[in-house]
Amino acid sequence: MKGGALSRRAAMLCQAPEFRLWLDRMRNAKYPIDIPDGTHTEEDARDFFLEACGIESRAELDHKPEAATMFYKINQAYQKYLGQRRA
């Protein structure tokens, strides 16, 4: 896998079904629509990172401090979700 540590981590998250499920549930909580589990694809997850972090490529996560900060916030929220599911 190419790219720096953050871009590789973002790519791995996009491939993870559990992360995409988190996106489904997060969007359901944010918007008054019902998004079935399993709706978000790897491309949807990639697009989510690009939009949320204000970048055009995940590779920018390793070079733009503001984008990296947002990535860390997203990852922190996702890790919290995982912790709640395991509890």
PDB file of N, CA and C in Angstrom:
ATOM      1  N   MET A   1       0.842  -1.180   0.000  1.00  0.00           N
ATOM      2  CA  MET A   1       0.000   0.000   0.000  1.00  0.00           C
ATOM      3  C   MET A   1       0.886   1.241   0.000  1.00  0.00           C
ATOM      4  N   LYS A   2       0.569   2.187  -0.842  1.00  0.00           N
ATOM      5  CA  LYS A   2       1.398   3.385  -0.933  1.00  0.00           C
ATOM      6  C   LYS A   2       0.935   4.456   0.046  1.00  0.00           C
ATOM      7  N   GLY A   3       1.763   5.482   0.189  1.00  0.00           N
ATOM      8  CA  GLY A   3       1.413   6.608   1.050  1.00  0.00           C
ATOM      9  C   GLY A   3       2.041   6.506   2.419  1.00  0.00           C
ATOM     10  N   GLY A   4       1.851   7.586   3.175  1.00  0.00           N
ATOM     11  CA  GLY A   4       2.379   7.644   4.532  1.00  0.00           C
ATOM     12  C   GLY A   4       1.461   6.930   5.511  1.00  0.00           C
ATOM     13  N   ALA A   5       1.810   7.012   6.772  1.00  0.00           N
ATOM     14  CA  ALA A   5       1.093   6.270   7.812  1.00  0.00           C
ATOM     15  C   ALA A   5      -0.394   6.640   7.889  1.00  0.00           C
ATOM     16  N   LEU A   6      -0.720   7.925   7.835  1.00  0.00           N
ATOM     17  CA  LEU A   6      -2.129   8.318   7.955  1.00  0.00           C
ATOM     18  C   LEU A   6      -2.935   7.922   6.732  1.00  0.00           C
ATOM     19  N   SER A   7      -2.375   8.108   5.552  1.00  0.00           N
ATOM     20  CA  SER A   7      -3.120   7.735   4.344  1.00  0.00           C
ATOM     21  C   SER A   7      -3.325   6.223   4.280  1.00  0.00           C
ATOM     22  N   ARG A   8      -2.339   5.459   4.735  1.00  0.00           N
ATOM     23  CA  ARG A   8      -2.497   4.000   4.774  1.00  0.00           C
ATOM     24  C   ARG A   8      -3.569   3.606   5.789  1.00  0.00           C
ATOM     25  N   ARG A   9      -3.561   4.261   6.943  1.00  0.00           N
ATOM     26  CA  ARG A   9      -4.578   3.979   7.963  1.00  0.00           C
ATOM     27  C   ARG A   9      -5.971   4.323   7.443  1.00  0.00           C
ATOM     28  N   ALA A  10      -6.095   5.446   6.774  1.00  0.00           N
ATOM     29  CA  ALA A  10      -7.396   5.833   6.212  1.00  0.00           C
ATOM     30  C   ALA A  10      -7.857   4.807   5.173  1.00  0.00           C
ATOM     31  N   ALA A  11      -6.949   4.340   4.332  1.00  0.00           N
ATOM     32  CA  ALA A  11      -7.299   3.339   3.326  1.00  0.00           C
ATOM     33  C   ALA A  11      -7.757   2.045   3.995  1.00  0.00           C
ATOM     34  N   MET A  12      -7.081   1.653   5.062  1.00  0.00           N
ATOM     35  CA  MET A  12      -7.470   0.430   5.774  1.00  0.00           C
ATOM     36  C   MET A  12      -8.849   0.588   6.417  1.00  0.00           C
ATOM     37  N   LEU A  13      -9.121   1.766   6.953  1.00  0.00           N
ATOM     38  CA  LEU A  13     -10.439   2.007   7.539  1.00  0.00           C
ATOM     39  C   LEU A  13     -11.529   1.935   6.462  1.00  0.00           C
ATOM     40  N   CYS A  14     -11.250   2.495   5.300  1.00  0.00           N
ATOM     41  CA  CYS A  14     -12.227   2.467   4.206  1.00  0.00           C
ATOM     42  C   CYS A  14     -12.549   1.033   3.788  1.00  0.00           C
ATOM     43  N   GLN A  15     -11.599   0.150   3.929  1.00  0.00           N
ATOM     44  CA  GLN A  15     -11.799  -1.252   3.562  1.00  0.00           C
ATOM     45  C   GLN A  15     -12.494  -2.052   4.657  1.00  0.00           C
ATOM     46  N   ALA A  16     -12.533  -1.529   5.857  1.00  0.00           N
ATOM     47  CA  ALA A  16     -13.077  -2.262   7.002  1.00  0.00           C
ATOM     48  C   ALA A  16     -14.610  -2.187   7.036  1.00  0.00           C
ATOM     49  N   PRO A  17     -15.278  -3.333   6.954  1.00  0.00           N
ATOM     50  CA  PRO A  17     -16.752  -3.329   7.015  1.00  0.00           C
ATOM     51  C   PRO A  17     -17.284  -2.666   8.284  1.00  0.00           C
ATOM     52  N   GLU A  18     -16.597  -2.829   9.411  1.00  0.00           N
ATOM     53  CA  GLU A  18     -17.057  -2.237  10.677  1.00  0.00           C
ATOM     54  C   GLU A  18     -17.013  -0.707  10.613  1.00  0.00           C
ATOM     55  N   PHE A  19     -16.008  -0.143   9.941  1.00  0.00           N
ATOM     56  CA  PHE A  19     -15.931   1.312   9.799  1.00  0.00           C
ATOM     57  C   PHE A  19     -17.077   1.807   8.921  1.00  0.00           C
ATOM     58  N   ARG A  20     -17.352   1.082   7.855  1.00  0.00           N
ATOM     59  CA  ARG A  20     -18.444   1.488   6.963  1.00  0.00           C
ATOM     60  C   ARG A  20     -19.793   1.367   7.670  1.00  0.00           C
ATOM     61  N   LEU A  21     -19.938   0.365   8.544  1.00  0.00           N
ATOM     62  CA  LEU A  21     -21.151   0.241   9.347  1.00  0.00           C
ATOM     63  C   LEU A  21     -21.277   1.444  10.285  1.00  0.00           C
ATOM     64  N   TRP A  22     -20.153   1.866  10.868  1.00  0.00           N
ATOM     65  CA  TRP A  22     -20.156   3.058  11.718  1.00  0.00           C
ATOM     66  C   TRP A  22     -20.631   4.279  10.915  1.00  0.00           C
ATOM     67  N   LEU A  23     -20.174   4.396   9.669  1.00  0.00           N
ATOM     68  CA  LEU A  23     -20.624   5.504   8.822  1.00  0.00           C
ATOM     69  C   LEU A  23     -22.136   5.438   8.611  1.00  0.00           C
ATOM     70  N   ASP A  24     -22.655   4.231   8.343  1.00  0.00           N
ATOM     71  CA  ASP A  24     -24.106   4.076   8.179  1.00  0.00           C
ATOM     72  C   ASP A  24     -24.831   4.612   9.411  1.00  0.00           C
ATOM     73  N   ARG A  25     -24.383   4.172  10.562  1.00  0.00           N
ATOM     74  CA  ARG A  25     -25.067   4.525  11.809  1.00  0.00           C
ATOM     75  C   ARG A  25     -24.869   5.987  12.190  1.00  0.00           C
ATOM     76  N   MET A  26     -23.708   6.516  11.894  1.00  0.00           N
ATOM     77  CA  MET A  26     -23.444   7.927  12.169  1.00  0.00           C
ATOM     78  C   MET A  26     -24.345   8.811  11.298  1.00  0.00           C
ATOM     79  N   ARG A  27     -24.468   8.448  10.038  1.00  0.00           N
ATOM     80  CA  ARG A  27     -25.328   9.233   9.143  1.00  0.00           C
ATOM     81  C   ARG A  27     -26.792   9.118   9.564  1.00  0.00           C
ATOM     82  N   ASN A  28     -27.211   7.939  10.012  1.00  0.00           N
ATOM     83  CA  ASN A  28     -28.589   7.786  10.503  1.00  0.00           C
ATOM     84  C   ASN A  28     -28.847   8.690  11.702  1.00  0.00           C
ATOM     85  N   ALA A  29     -27.856   8.804  12.578  1.00  0.00           N
ATOM     86  CA  ALA A  29     -28.011   9.645  13.765  1.00  0.00           C
ATOM     87  C   ALA A  29     -28.030  11.123  13.398  1.00  0.00           C
ATOM     88  N   LYS A  30     -27.336  11.492  12.336  1.00  0.00           N
ATOM     89  CA  LYS A  30     -27.207  12.902  11.968  1.00  0.00           C
ATOM     90  C   LYS A  30     -28.361  13.403  11.104  1.00  0.00           C
ATOM     91  N   TYR A  31     -28.866  12.542  10.239  1.00  0.00           N
ATOM     92  CA  TYR A  31     -29.902  12.961   9.286  1.00  0.00           C
ATOM     93  C   TYR A  31     -31.186  12.183   9.522  1.00  0.00           C
ATOM     94  N   PRO A  32     -32.342  12.807   9.273  1.00  0.00           N
ATOM     95  CA  PRO A  32     -33.626  12.131   9.508  1.00  0.00           C
ATOM     96  C   PRO A  32     -33.998  11.164   8.374  1.00  0.00           C
ATOM     97  N   ILE A  33     -33.075  10.269   8.038  1.00  0.00           N
ATOM     98  CA  ILE A  33     -33.340   9.260   7.020  1.00  0.00           C
ATOM     99  C   ILE A  33     -32.878   7.908   7.560  1.00  0.00           C
ATOM    100  N   ASP A  34     -33.382   6.858   6.966  1.00  0.00           N
ATOM    101  CA  ASP A  34     -33.002   5.522   7.406  1.00  0.00           C
ATOM    102  C   ASP A  34     -32.038   4.913   6.391  1.00  0.00           C
ATOM    103  N   ILE A  35     -30.782   4.834   6.769  1.00  0.00           N
ATOM    104  CA  ILE A  35     -29.762   4.242   5.912  1.00  0.00           C
ATOM    105  C   ILE A  35     -29.540   2.813   6.402  1.00  0.00           C
ATOM    106  N   PRO A  36     -29.868   1.819   5.577  1.00  0.00           N
ATOM    107  CA  PRO A  36     -29.688   0.433   6.025  1.00  0.00           C
ATOM    108  C   PRO A  36     -28.211   0.111   6.276  1.00  0.00           C
ATOM    109  N   ASP A  37     -27.973  -0.774   7.252  1.00  0.00           N
ATOM    110  CA  ASP A  37     -26.614  -1.246   7.501  1.00  0.00           C
ATOM    111  C   ASP A  37     -26.055  -1.854   6.219  1.00  0.00           C
ATOM    112  N   GLY A  38     -24.792  -1.581   5.967  1.00  0.00           N
ATOM    113  CA  GLY A  38     -24.136  -2.114   4.776  1.00  0.00           C
ATOM    114  C   GLY A  38     -24.267  -1.229   3.548  1.00  0.00           C
ATOM    115  N   THR A  39     -24.769  -0.009   3.731  1.00  0.00           N
ATOM    116  CA  THR A  39     -24.987   0.897   2.601  1.00  0.00           C
ATOM    117  C   THR A  39     -23.683   1.513   2.102  1.00  0.00           C
ATOM    118  N   HIS A  40     -22.815   1.957   3.004  1.00  0.00           N
ATOM    119  CA  HIS A  40     -21.591   2.655   2.593  1.00  0.00           C
ATOM    120  C   HIS A  40     -20.568   1.684   2.000  1.00  0.00           C
ATOM    121  N   THR A  41     -20.005   2.094   0.873  1.00  0.00           N
ATOM    122  CA  THR A  41     -18.981   1.313   0.184  1.00  0.00           C
ATOM    123  C   THR A  41     -17.607   1.862   0.543  1.00  0.00           C
ATOM    124  N   GLU A  42     -16.559   1.199   0.061  1.00  0.00           N
ATOM    125  CA  GLU A  42     -15.203   1.712   0.272  1.00  0.00           C
ATOM    126  C   GLU A  42     -15.061   3.101  -0.344  1.00  0.00           C
ATOM    127  N   GLU A  43     -15.646   3.292  -1.508  1.00  0.00           N
ATOM    128  CA  GLU A  43     -15.571   4.609  -2.166  1.00  0.00           C
ATOM    129  C   GLU A  43     -16.313   5.672  -1.358  1.00  0.00           C
ATOM    130  N   ASP A  44     -17.459   5.310  -0.799  1.00  0.00           N
ATOM    131  CA  ASP A  44     -18.201   6.250   0.064  1.00  0.00           C
ATOM    132  C   ASP A  44     -17.352   6.651   1.267  1.00  0.00           C
ATOM    133  N   ALA A  45     -16.676   5.674   1.866  1.00  0.00           N
ATOM    134  CA  ALA A  45     -15.823   5.954   3.023  1.00  0.00           C
ATOM    135  C   ALA A  45     -14.678   6.882   2.621  1.00  0.00           C
ATOM    136  N   ARG A  46     -14.079   6.619   1.459  1.00  0.00           N
ATOM    137  CA  ARG A  46     -13.005   7.478   0.946  1.00  0.00           C
ATOM    138  C   ARG A  46     -13.537   8.899   0.765  1.00  0.00           C
ATOM    139  N   ASP A  47     -14.692   9.025   0.130  1.00  0.00           N
ATOM    140  CA  ASP A  47     -15.286  10.345  -0.104  1.00  0.00           C
ATOM    141  C   ASP A  47     -15.584  11.054   1.217  1.00  0.00           C
ATOM    142  N   PHE A  48     -16.003  10.297   2.223  1.00  0.00           N
ATOM    143  CA  PHE A  48     -16.251  10.866   3.545  1.00  0.00           C
ATOM    144  C   PHE A  48     -14.980  11.512   4.090  1.00  0.00           C
ATOM    145  N   PHE A  49     -13.861  10.776   4.039  1.00  0.00           N
ATOM    146  CA  PHE A  49     -12.592  11.334   4.523  1.00  0.00           C
ATOM    147  C   PHE A  49     -12.195  12.580   3.739  1.00  0.00           C
ATOM    148  N   LEU A  50     -12.325  12.518   2.418  1.00  0.00           N
ATOM    149  CA  LEU A  50     -11.921  13.665   1.598  1.00  0.00           C
ATOM    150  C   LEU A  50     -12.723  14.909   1.968  1.00  0.00           C
ATOM    151  N   GLU A  51     -14.035  14.731   2.090  1.00  0.00           N
ATOM    152  CA  GLU A  51     -14.891  15.878   2.422  1.00  0.00           C
ATOM    153  C   GLU A  51     -14.638  16.383   3.836  1.00  0.00           C
ATOM    154  N   ALA A  52     -14.631  15.462   4.799  1.00  0.00           N
ATOM    155  CA  ALA A  52     -14.480  15.855   6.206  1.00  0.00           C
ATOM    156  C   ALA A  52     -13.127  16.510   6.473  1.00  0.00           C
ATOM    157  N   CYS A  53     -12.097  16.033   5.793  1.00  0.00           N
ATOM    158  CA  CYS A  53     -10.736  16.536   6.040  1.00  0.00           C
ATOM    159  C   CYS A  53     -10.344  17.661   5.085  1.00  0.00           C
ATOM    160  N   GLY A  54     -11.217  17.981   4.124  1.00  0.00           N
ATOM    161  CA  GLY A  54     -10.932  19.075   3.192  1.00  0.00           C
ATOM    162  C   GLY A  54      -9.742  18.791   2.285  1.00  0.00           C
ATOM    163  N   ILE A  55      -9.676  17.566   1.775  1.00  0.00           N
ATOM    164  CA  ILE A  55      -8.552  17.160   0.921  1.00  0.00           C
ATOM    165  C   ILE A  55      -9.079  16.548  -0.377  1.00  0.00           C
ATOM    166  N   GLU A  56      -8.182  16.397  -1.337  1.00  0.00           N
ATOM    167  CA  GLU A  56      -8.545  15.780  -2.610  1.00  0.00           C
ATOM    168  C   GLU A  56      -8.000  14.370  -2.737  1.00  0.00           C
ATOM    169  N   SER A  57      -7.095  13.992  -1.840  1.00  0.00           N
ATOM    170  CA  SER A  57      -6.480  12.669  -1.852  1.00  0.00           C
ATOM    171  C   SER A  57      -6.117  12.303  -0.415  1.00  0.00           C
ATOM    172  N   ARG A  58      -6.281  11.031  -0.072  1.00  0.00           N
ATOM    173  CA  ARG A  58      -5.916  10.615   1.286  1.00  0.00           C
ATOM    174  C   ARG A  58      -4.439  10.858   1.563  1.00  0.00           C
ATOM    175  N   ALA A  59      -3.601  10.885   0.523  1.00  0.00           N
ATOM    176  CA  ALA A  59      -2.168  11.135   0.704  1.00  0.00           C
ATOM    177  C   ALA A  59      -1.916  12.477   1.376  1.00  0.00           C
ATOM    178  N   GLU A  60      -2.835  13.422   1.220  1.00  0.00           N
ATOM    179  CA  GLU A  60      -2.677  14.741   1.829  1.00  0.00           C
ATOM    180  C   GLU A  60      -2.752  14.685   3.356  1.00  0.00           C
ATOM    181  N   LEU A  61      -3.315  13.609   3.894  1.00  0.00           N
ATOM    182  CA  LEU A  61      -3.389  13.474   5.354  1.00  0.00           C
ATOM    183  C   LEU A  61      -2.007  13.529   5.986  1.00  0.00           C
ATOM    184  N   ASP A  62      -1.010  13.051   5.260  1.00  0.00           N
ATOM    185  CA  ASP A  62       0.350  13.002   5.785  1.00  0.00           C
ATOM    186  C   ASP A  62       1.111  14.313   5.610  1.00  0.00           C
ATOM    187  N   HIS A  63       0.489  15.299   4.959  1.00  0.00           N
ATOM    188  CA  HIS A  63       1.202  16.547   4.657  1.00  0.00           C
ATOM    189  C   HIS A  63       0.455  17.808   5.080  1.00  0.00           C
ATOM    190  N   LYS A  64      -0.806  17.666   5.468  1.00  0.00           N
ATOM    191  CA  LYS A  64      -1.595  18.831   5.867  1.00  0.00           C
ATOM    192  C   LYS A  64      -2.029  18.659   7.320  1.00  0.00           C
ATOM    193  N   PRO A  65      -1.455  19.463   8.215  1.00  0.00           N
ATOM    194  CA  PRO A  65      -1.773  19.318   9.643  1.00  0.00           C
ATOM    195  C   PRO A  65      -3.265  19.433   9.967  1.00  0.00           C
ATOM    196  N   GLU A  66      -3.981  20.317   9.279  1.00  0.00           N
ATOM    197  CA  GLU A  66      -5.410  20.477   9.561  1.00  0.00           C
ATOM    198  C   GLU A  66      -6.170  19.209   9.187  1.00  0.00           C
ATOM    199  N   ALA A  67      -5.801  18.614   8.068  1.00  0.00           N
ATOM    200  CA  ALA A  67      -6.446  17.379   7.626  1.00  0.00           C
ATOM    201  C   ALA A  67      -6.128  16.240   8.592  1.00  0.00           C
ATOM    202  N   ALA A  68      -4.887  16.185   9.040  1.00  0.00           N
ATOM    203  CA  ALA A  68      -4.484  15.149   9.991  1.00  0.00           C
ATOM    204  C   ALA A  68      -5.257  15.291  11.299  1.00  0.00           C
ATOM    205  N   THR A  69      -5.444  16.504  11.745  1.00  0.00           N
ATOM    206  CA  THR A  69      -6.194  16.754  12.976  1.00  0.00           C
ATOM    207  C   THR A  69      -7.621  16.241  12.852  1.00  0.00           C
ATOM    208  N   MET A  70      -8.258  16.511  11.720  1.00  0.00           N
ATOM    209  CA  MET A  70      -9.622  16.028  11.502  1.00  0.00           C
ATOM    210  C   MET A  70      -9.645  14.507  11.418  1.00  0.00           C
ATOM    211  N   PHE A  71      -8.654  13.929  10.761  1.00  0.00           N
ATOM    212  CA  PHE A  71      -8.574  12.468  10.691  1.00  0.00           C
ATOM    213  C   PHE A  71      -8.502  11.874  12.100  1.00  0.00           C
ATOM    214  N   TYR A  72      -7.674  12.451  12.956  1.00  0.00           N
ATOM    215  CA  TYR A  72      -7.554  11.961  14.331  1.00  0.00           C
ATOM    216  C   TYR A  72      -8.890  12.062  15.069  1.00  0.00           C
ATOM    217  N   LYS A  73      -9.635  13.133  14.848  1.00  0.00           N
ATOM    218  CA  LYS A  73     -10.942  13.291  15.491  1.00  0.00           C
ATOM    219  C   LYS A  73     -11.911  12.214  15.015  1.00  0.00           C
ATOM    220  N   ILE A  74     -11.904  11.953  13.721  1.00  0.00           N
ATOM    221  CA  ILE A  74     -12.775  10.909  13.161  1.00  0.00           C
ATOM    222  C   ILE A  74     -12.383   9.555  13.737  1.00  0.00           C
ATOM    223  N   ASN A  75     -11.101   9.272  13.730  1.00  0.00           N
ATOM    224  CA  ASN A  75     -10.625   7.991  14.234  1.00  0.00           C
ATOM    225  C   ASN A  75     -10.959   7.836  15.722  1.00  0.00           C
ATOM    226  N   GLN A  76     -10.842   8.917  16.479  1.00  0.00           N
ATOM    227  CA  GLN A  76     -11.164   8.880  17.904  1.00  0.00           C
ATOM    228  C   GLN A  76     -12.650   8.545  18.106  1.00  0.00           C
ATOM    229  N   ALA A  77     -13.524   9.166  17.322  1.00  0.00           N
ATOM    230  CA  ALA A  77     -14.961   8.882  17.428  1.00  0.00           C
ATOM    231  C   ALA A  77     -15.251   7.431  17.051  1.00  0.00           C
ATOM    232  N   TYR A  78     -14.575   6.947  16.031  1.00  0.00           N
ATOM    233  CA  TYR A  78     -14.756   5.563  15.605  1.00  0.00           C
ATOM    234  C   TYR A  78     -14.263   4.597  16.682  1.00  0.00           C
ATOM    235  N   GLN A  79     -13.126   4.878  17.277  1.00  0.00           N
ATOM    236  CA  GLN A  79     -12.598   4.017  18.337  1.00  0.00           C
ATOM    237  C   GLN A  79     -13.530   4.000  19.553  1.00  0.00           C
ATOM    238  N   LYS A  80     -14.132   5.131  19.850  1.00  0.00           N
ATOM    239  CA  LYS A  80     -15.106   5.209  20.947  1.00  0.00           C
ATOM    240  C   LYS A  80     -16.305   4.314  20.634  1.00  0.00           C
ATOM    241  N   TYR A  81     -16.783   4.369  19.399  1.00  0.00           N
ATOM    242  CA  TYR A  81     -17.881   3.515  18.947  1.00  0.00           C
ATOM    243  C   TYR A  81     -17.520   2.042  19.120  1.00  0.00           C
ATOM    244  N   LEU A  82     -16.324   1.675  18.703  1.00  0.00           N
ATOM    245  CA  LEU A  82     -15.879   0.284  18.841  1.00  0.00           C
ATOM    246  C   LEU A  82     -15.847  -0.136  20.311  1.00  0.00           C
ATOM    247  N   GLY A  83     -15.368   0.742  21.169  1.00  0.00           N
ATOM    248  CA  GLY A  83     -15.323   0.446  22.589  1.00  0.00           C
ATOM    249  C   GLY A  83     -16.705   0.225  23.177  1.00  0.00           C
ATOM    250  N   GLN A  84     -17.684   1.007  22.724  1.00  0.00           N
ATOM    251  CA  GLN A  84     -19.054   0.867  23.215  1.00  0.00           C
ATOM    252  C   GLN A  84     -19.672  -0.440  22.727  1.00  0.00           C
ATOM    253  N   ARG A  85     -19.325  -0.851  21.527  1.00  0.00           N
ATOM    254  CA  ARG A  85     -19.872  -2.100  20.973  1.00  0.00           C
ATOM    255  C   ARG A  85     -19.302  -3.308  21.701  1.00  0.00           C
ATOM    256  N   ARG A  86     -18.073  -3.204  22.186  1.00  0.00           N
ATOM    257  CA  ARG A  86     -17.428  -4.330  22.865  1.00  0.00           C
ATOM    258  C   ARG A  86     -17.871  -4.444  24.321  1.00  0.00           C
ATOM    259  N   ALA A  87     -18.350  -3.321  24.851  1.00  0.00           N
ATOM    260  CA  ALA A  87     -18.737  -3.298  26.282  1.00  0.00           C
ATOM    261  C   ALA A  87     -20.044  -4.014  26.537  1.00  0.00           C
TER     262      ALA A  87
END
